[in-house]
Amino acid sequence: MSSAPRTESSLKILIVDDDELVPKVVRTILARMGISEVLVAQNGTDALGIVGDAGRRPDVILCDLNMPSMDGVELLRHIAGHRFAGGIIVISGVDESILQSTEELAREHGLNIIGSLRKPISPPALADLLATFDGTRIRGSGVGPERISAEELRQGIASGALTVFYQPKVTVADRSFIGAECLARWQHPERGVIGPASFISLAEELSLIDELTEAIYLQSMRQCGAWLAEGLDVKLAVNISVSSLHRLDLPESLALQAAEHGVDASHVMLEITESQLMKEIKQPLEILTRLRLKGIGLSIDDLGTGHSSLEQLRRIPFTELKIDRSFVHGAAGDASARSILESSVDLARKLNMTTVAEGVETEEDWNLIASLGVDFAQGYLIAKPMAADELTGWLDGWTAG
Ligand code: C2E
Ligand code: CA
Ligand code: CA
């Protein structure tokens, strides 16, 4: 067996397998590597209970595919719904092609797949996968998941360590700049810039999401006001989790903050994401309807990937449909992604909504959305999310190009 790197001992592992023997064997292998924090779930429901509990959430999940009540593929989808930012290793006795498409599927869901292991599990192979994962974590690239405590997040929000990055959106018809999506970043004093995958779901669980939304919204409005005052015509889109839609005074408070910064409501779009099922519809529905009455735009984000559904499209007065990057990037060469993209555009048109394609990374992606008549594009082909002071520089280059 390979000698395990010292750092691995800090990992917390969850094993999900209905077989009683596998967790015992894996536990023994992990113990030899110095990893003692090991949780076991015998079915998907128990596993989701652990993933949804901030105090018990693991760094890495070892997930079996063949399980009787909820299979591993379905479980991975639900884990993605919890915006789990840790690593995932798929373990199974099934053939290679199923393992591969499961891995691909999980990546599409935004999960961080470290790799897969075939049963019986080889200790060196497991050690290698965990070492790879830990390596990316410790380098703190800002992309890998970070282990954040409740107290740290509370302080981070209170101390104003949350900043906003702006990712430009342009019209597909003539490439002109229309605005940007506001994306949360955490400027951590020791760890550098941390991405939202590491803290949004935690903020939701700790009921800190309102503070987070408020901080991001306020900064975004202040910035929008400053840009407008400089003569830059810009519309900003801010992400709001459904779990923030419980304060009935939210429409007044958001409209007021925009006005205080000289931003007309028509320059504000809210991207509604559901990381949790909308259990109670009445309150969110009232809040969203009143936001529309105030002239604020509503975009349905992650349709078809999170919990957002066609049912919500019917009930909520959305003005824009944001097409998830899993149906955009590479769709030209992927028949099923392409048909979902086409149907989304069609649906939006019939419902009188504008469309934004996110994840436009290549000319091929751009040409496809242009041929389908998508209104706006956002993605690495246009620009990566950037700090506010970089935007005008980017825009000069974009307009010149
Ligand atoms: P999202 O709303 O789907 O945001 C788009 C994400 O896609 C961003 O990741 C962006 O950096 C990334 N992206 C943009 N263009 C491309 C591309 O061409 N290719 C690829 N592969 N990725 C691209 P980011 O900033 O890490 O945000 C992740 C998610 O966190 C967001 O997904 C959003 O759901 C959530 N989030 C971010 N800021 C906030 C916030 O202030 N409040 C709430 N509630 N959620 C937020
Ligand atoms: Ca969004
Ligand atoms: Ca999305």
PDB file of C-alpha atoms in Angstrom, residues 249-383:
ATOM      1  CA  ASP A 249     -41.155  43.497   2.719  1.00  0.00           C
ATOM      2  CA  LEU A 250     -38.485  42.254   0.295  1.00  0.00           C
ATOM      3  CA  PRO A 251     -39.994  43.951  -2.807  1.00  0.00           C
ATOM      4  CA  GLU A 252     -40.113  47.363  -1.070  1.00  0.00           C
ATOM      5  CA  SER A 253     -36.654  46.981   0.385  1.00  0.00           C
ATOM      6  CA  LEU A 254     -35.029  45.931  -2.929  1.00  0.00           C
ATOM      7  CA  ALA A 255     -36.809  48.654  -4.905  1.00  0.00           C
ATOM      8  CA  LEU A 256     -35.866  51.270  -2.320  1.00  0.00           C
ATOM      9  CA  GLN A 257     -32.198  50.311  -2.290  1.00  0.00           C
ATOM     10  CA  ALA A 258     -32.051  50.492  -6.073  1.00  0.00           C
ATOM     11  CA  ALA A 259     -33.730  53.924  -6.067  1.00  0.00           C
ATOM     12  CA  GLU A 260     -31.388  55.206  -3.364  1.00  0.00           C
ATOM     13  CA  HIS A 261     -28.483  54.482  -5.672  1.00  0.00           C
ATOM     14  CA  GLY A 262     -30.111  56.079  -8.688  1.00  0.00           C
ATOM     15  CA  VAL A 263     -30.931  52.753 -10.317  1.00  0.00           C
ATOM     16  CA  ASP A 264     -34.279  52.410 -12.052  1.00  0.00           C
ATOM     17  CA  ALA A 265     -36.043  49.090 -11.375  1.00  0.00           C
ATOM     18  CA  SER A 266     -35.902  48.325 -15.098  1.00  0.00           C
ATOM     19  CA  HIS A 267     -32.119  47.985 -14.693  1.00  0.00           C
ATOM     20  CA  VAL A 268     -32.466  45.239 -12.113  1.00  0.00           C
ATOM     21  CA  MET A 269     -33.016  41.547 -12.764  1.00  0.00           C
ATOM     22  CA  LEU A 270     -33.269  38.888 -10.105  1.00  0.00           C
ATOM     23  CA  GLU A 271     -32.125  35.394 -11.030  1.00  0.00           C
ATOM     24  CA  ILE A 272     -34.176  32.973  -9.013  1.00  0.00           C
ATOM     25  CA  THR A 273     -32.403  29.738  -8.178  1.00  0.00           C
ATOM     26  CA  GLU A 274     -33.801  26.868  -6.283  1.00  0.00           C
ATOM     27  CA  SER A 275     -31.351  24.808  -4.352  1.00  0.00           C
ATOM     28  CA  GLN A 276     -34.122  23.569  -2.132  1.00  0.00           C
ATOM     29  CA  LEU A 277     -37.590  22.536  -3.122  1.00  0.00           C
ATOM     30  CA  MET A 278     -40.110  25.327  -2.925  1.00  0.00           C
ATOM     31  CA  LYS A 279     -42.219  23.849  -0.176  1.00  0.00           C
ATOM     32  CA  GLU A 280     -44.533  26.742   0.329  1.00  0.00           C
ATOM     33  CA  ILE A 281     -45.530  28.589  -2.817  1.00  0.00           C
ATOM     34  CA  LYS A 282     -47.935  31.280  -1.566  1.00  0.00           C
ATOM     35  CA  GLN A 283     -45.394  33.573   0.075  1.00  0.00           C
ATOM     36  CA  PRO A 284     -42.705  33.373  -2.679  1.00  0.00           C
ATOM     37  CA  LEU A 285     -45.412  33.843  -5.292  1.00  0.00           C
ATOM     38  CA  GLU A 286     -46.665  37.017  -3.630  1.00  0.00           C
ATOM     39  CA  ILE A 287     -43.150  38.395  -3.241  1.00  0.00           C
ATOM     40  CA  LEU A 288     -42.200  37.633  -6.850  1.00  0.00           C
ATOM     41  CA  THR A 289     -45.408  39.087  -8.222  1.00  0.00           C
ATOM     42  CA  ARG A 290     -44.901  42.320  -6.258  1.00  0.00           C
ATOM     43  CA  LEU A 291     -41.297  42.538  -7.435  1.00  0.00           C
ATOM     44  CA  ARG A 292     -42.626  42.428 -10.996  1.00  0.00           C
ATOM     45  CA  LEU A 293     -45.167  45.123 -10.195  1.00  0.00           C
ATOM     46  CA  LYS A 294     -42.286  47.314  -9.078  1.00  0.00           C
ATOM     47  CA  GLY A 295     -40.657  46.833 -12.472  1.00  0.00           C
ATOM     48  CA  ILE A 296     -37.874  44.478 -11.391  1.00  0.00           C
ATOM     49  CA  GLY A 297     -37.200  41.669 -13.886  1.00  0.00           C
ATOM     50  CA  LEU A 298     -37.302  38.010 -12.892  1.00  0.00           C
ATOM     51  CA  SER A 299     -35.174  35.366 -14.482  1.00  0.00           C
ATOM     52  CA  ILE A 300     -35.633  31.647 -13.934  1.00  0.00           C
ATOM     53  CA  ASP A 301     -32.137  30.257 -13.426  1.00  0.00           C
ATOM     54  CA  ASP A 302     -31.023  26.651 -13.773  1.00  0.00           C
ATOM     55  CA  LEU A 303     -34.313  25.488 -15.293  1.00  0.00           C
ATOM     56  CA  GLY A 304     -34.135  21.737 -15.623  1.00  0.00           C
ATOM     57  CA  THR A 305     -31.059  21.313 -13.462  1.00  0.00           C
ATOM     58  CA  GLY A 306     -32.076  22.396  -9.988  1.00  0.00           C
ATOM     59  CA  HIS A 307     -35.549  22.199  -8.625  1.00  0.00           C
ATOM     60  CA  SER A 308     -36.895  24.858 -10.959  1.00  0.00           C
ATOM     61  CA  SER A 309     -39.727  23.332 -12.916  1.00  0.00           C
ATOM     62  CA  LEU A 310     -42.218  23.958 -15.661  1.00  0.00           C
ATOM     63  CA  GLU A 311     -44.861  24.228 -12.976  1.00  0.00           C
ATOM     64  CA  GLN A 312     -43.065  27.278 -11.569  1.00  0.00           C
ATOM     65  CA  LEU A 313     -42.809  28.765 -15.034  1.00  0.00           C
ATOM     66  CA  ARG A 314     -46.565  28.690 -15.237  1.00  0.00           C
ATOM     67  CA  ARG A 315     -47.209  30.214 -11.832  1.00  0.00           C
ATOM     68  CA  ILE A 316     -44.497  32.839 -11.497  1.00  0.00           C
ATOM     69  CA  PRO A 317     -44.364  35.927 -13.732  1.00  0.00           C
ATOM     70  CA  PHE A 318     -40.823  35.384 -15.023  1.00  0.00           C
ATOM     71  CA  THR A 319     -39.546  37.771 -17.684  1.00  0.00           C
ATOM     72  CA  GLU A 320     -36.455  35.847 -18.688  1.00  0.00           C
ATOM     73  CA  LEU A 321     -35.335  32.266 -19.053  1.00  0.00           C
ATOM     74  CA  LYS A 322     -31.720  31.569 -18.324  1.00  0.00           C
ATOM     75  CA  ILE A 323     -30.519  28.467 -20.095  1.00  0.00           C
ATOM     76  CA  ASP A 324     -28.091  26.482 -17.992  1.00  0.00           C
ATOM     77  CA  ARG A 325     -24.601  26.003 -19.344  1.00  0.00           C
ATOM     78  CA  SER A 326     -25.043  22.214 -19.369  1.00  0.00           C
ATOM     79  CA  PHE A 327     -27.408  22.677 -22.326  1.00  0.00           C
ATOM     80  CA  VAL A 328     -25.292  25.327 -24.030  1.00  0.00           C
ATOM     81  CA  HIS A 329     -21.619  24.496 -24.028  1.00  0.00           C
ATOM     82  CA  GLY A 330     -21.001  21.651 -26.471  1.00  0.00           C
ATOM     83  CA  ALA A 331     -24.661  21.438 -27.472  1.00  0.00           C
ATOM     84  CA  ALA A 332     -23.758  21.657 -31.171  1.00  0.00           C
ATOM     85  CA  GLY A 333     -22.273  18.180 -30.911  1.00  0.00           C
ATOM     86  CA  ASP A 334     -24.671  16.728 -28.374  1.00  0.00           C
ATOM     87  CA  ALA A 335     -28.116  15.831 -29.681  1.00  0.00           C
ATOM     88  CA  SER A 336     -29.908  15.744 -26.351  1.00  0.00           C
ATOM     89  CA  ALA A 337     -28.403  18.966 -24.968  1.00  0.00           C
ATOM     90  CA  ARG A 338     -29.246  20.616 -28.256  1.00  0.00           C
ATOM     91  CA  SER A 339     -32.866  19.556 -28.197  1.00  0.00           C
ATOM     92  CA  ILE A 340     -33.261  20.823 -24.632  1.00  0.00           C
ATOM     93  CA  LEU A 341     -31.691  24.110 -25.714  1.00  0.00           C
ATOM     94  CA  GLU A 342     -34.047  24.344 -28.682  1.00  0.00           C
ATOM     95  CA  SER A 343     -37.131  23.540 -26.634  1.00  0.00           C
ATOM     96  CA  SER A 344     -36.129  26.068 -23.974  1.00  0.00           C
ATOM     97  CA  VAL A 345     -35.833  28.830 -26.558  1.00  0.00           C
ATOM     98  CA  ASP A 346     -39.140  27.796 -28.069  1.00  0.00           C
ATOM     99  CA  LEU A 347     -40.843  27.710 -24.683  1.00  0.00           C
ATOM    100  CA  ALA A 348     -39.493  31.135 -23.746  1.00  0.00           C
ATOM    101  CA  ARG A 349     -40.715  32.596 -27.011  1.00  0.00           C
ATOM    102  CA  LYS A 350     -44.205  31.199 -26.481  1.00  0.00           C
ATOM    103  CA  LEU A 351     -44.261  32.556 -22.943  1.00  0.00           C
ATOM    104  CA  ASN A 352     -43.012  35.956 -24.087  1.00  0.00           C
ATOM    105  CA  MET A 353     -39.792  35.730 -22.141  1.00  0.00           C
ATOM    106  CA  THR A 354     -36.315  36.786 -23.220  1.00  0.00           C
ATOM    107  CA  THR A 355     -33.557  34.158 -23.215  1.00  0.00           C
ATOM    108  CA  VAL A 356     -29.998  34.201 -21.929  1.00  0.00           C
ATOM    109  CA  ALA A 357     -27.600  31.375 -22.700  1.00  0.00           C
ATOM    110  CA  GLU A 358     -24.917  30.908 -20.067  1.00  0.00           C
ATOM    111  CA  GLY A 359     -21.716  28.922 -20.502  1.00  0.00           C
ATOM    112  CA  VAL A 360     -21.016  30.185 -24.021  1.00  0.00           C
ATOM    113  CA  GLU A 361     -17.401  29.083 -24.258  1.00  0.00           C
ATOM    114  CA  THR A 362     -16.703  28.567 -27.964  1.00  0.00           C
ATOM    115  CA  GLU A 363     -17.548  30.060 -31.367  1.00  0.00           C
ATOM    116  CA  GLU A 364     -19.494  26.873 -32.000  1.00  0.00           C
ATOM    117  CA  ASP A 365     -21.669  27.514 -28.920  1.00  0.00           C
ATOM    118  CA  TRP A 366     -22.168  31.105 -30.076  1.00  0.00           C
ATOM    119  CA  ASN A 367     -23.150  30.115 -33.621  1.00  0.00           C
ATOM    120  CA  LEU A 368     -25.681  27.608 -32.353  1.00  0.00           C
ATOM    121  CA  ILE A 369     -27.439  30.026 -29.996  1.00  0.00           C
ATOM    122  CA  ALA A 370     -27.368  32.685 -32.710  1.00  0.00           C
ATOM    123  CA  SER A 371     -29.061  30.304 -35.160  1.00  0.00           C
ATOM    124  CA  LEU A 372     -31.739  29.536 -32.566  1.00  0.00           C
ATOM    125  CA  GLY A 373     -32.454  33.189 -31.860  1.00  0.00           C
ATOM    126  CA  VAL A 374     -31.284  33.361 -28.234  1.00  0.00           C
ATOM    127  CA  ASP A 375     -31.349  37.005 -27.094  1.00  0.00           C
ATOM    128  CA  PHE A 376     -28.351  37.318 -24.776  1.00  0.00           C
ATOM    129  CA  ALA A 377     -25.106  35.458 -24.192  1.00  0.00           C
ATOM    130  CA  GLN A 378     -22.902  35.050 -21.168  1.00  0.00           C
ATOM    131  CA  GLY A 379     -19.818  32.871 -20.845  1.00  0.00           C
ATOM    132  CA  TYR A 380     -16.069  32.574 -21.034  1.00  0.00           C
ATOM    133  CA  LEU A 381     -16.077  33.343 -24.783  1.00  0.00           C
ATOM    134  CA  ILE A 382     -17.268  36.825 -23.873  1.00  0.00           C
ATOM    135  CA  ALA A 383     -15.573  37.234 -20.488  1.00  0.00           C
TER     136      ALA A 383
END
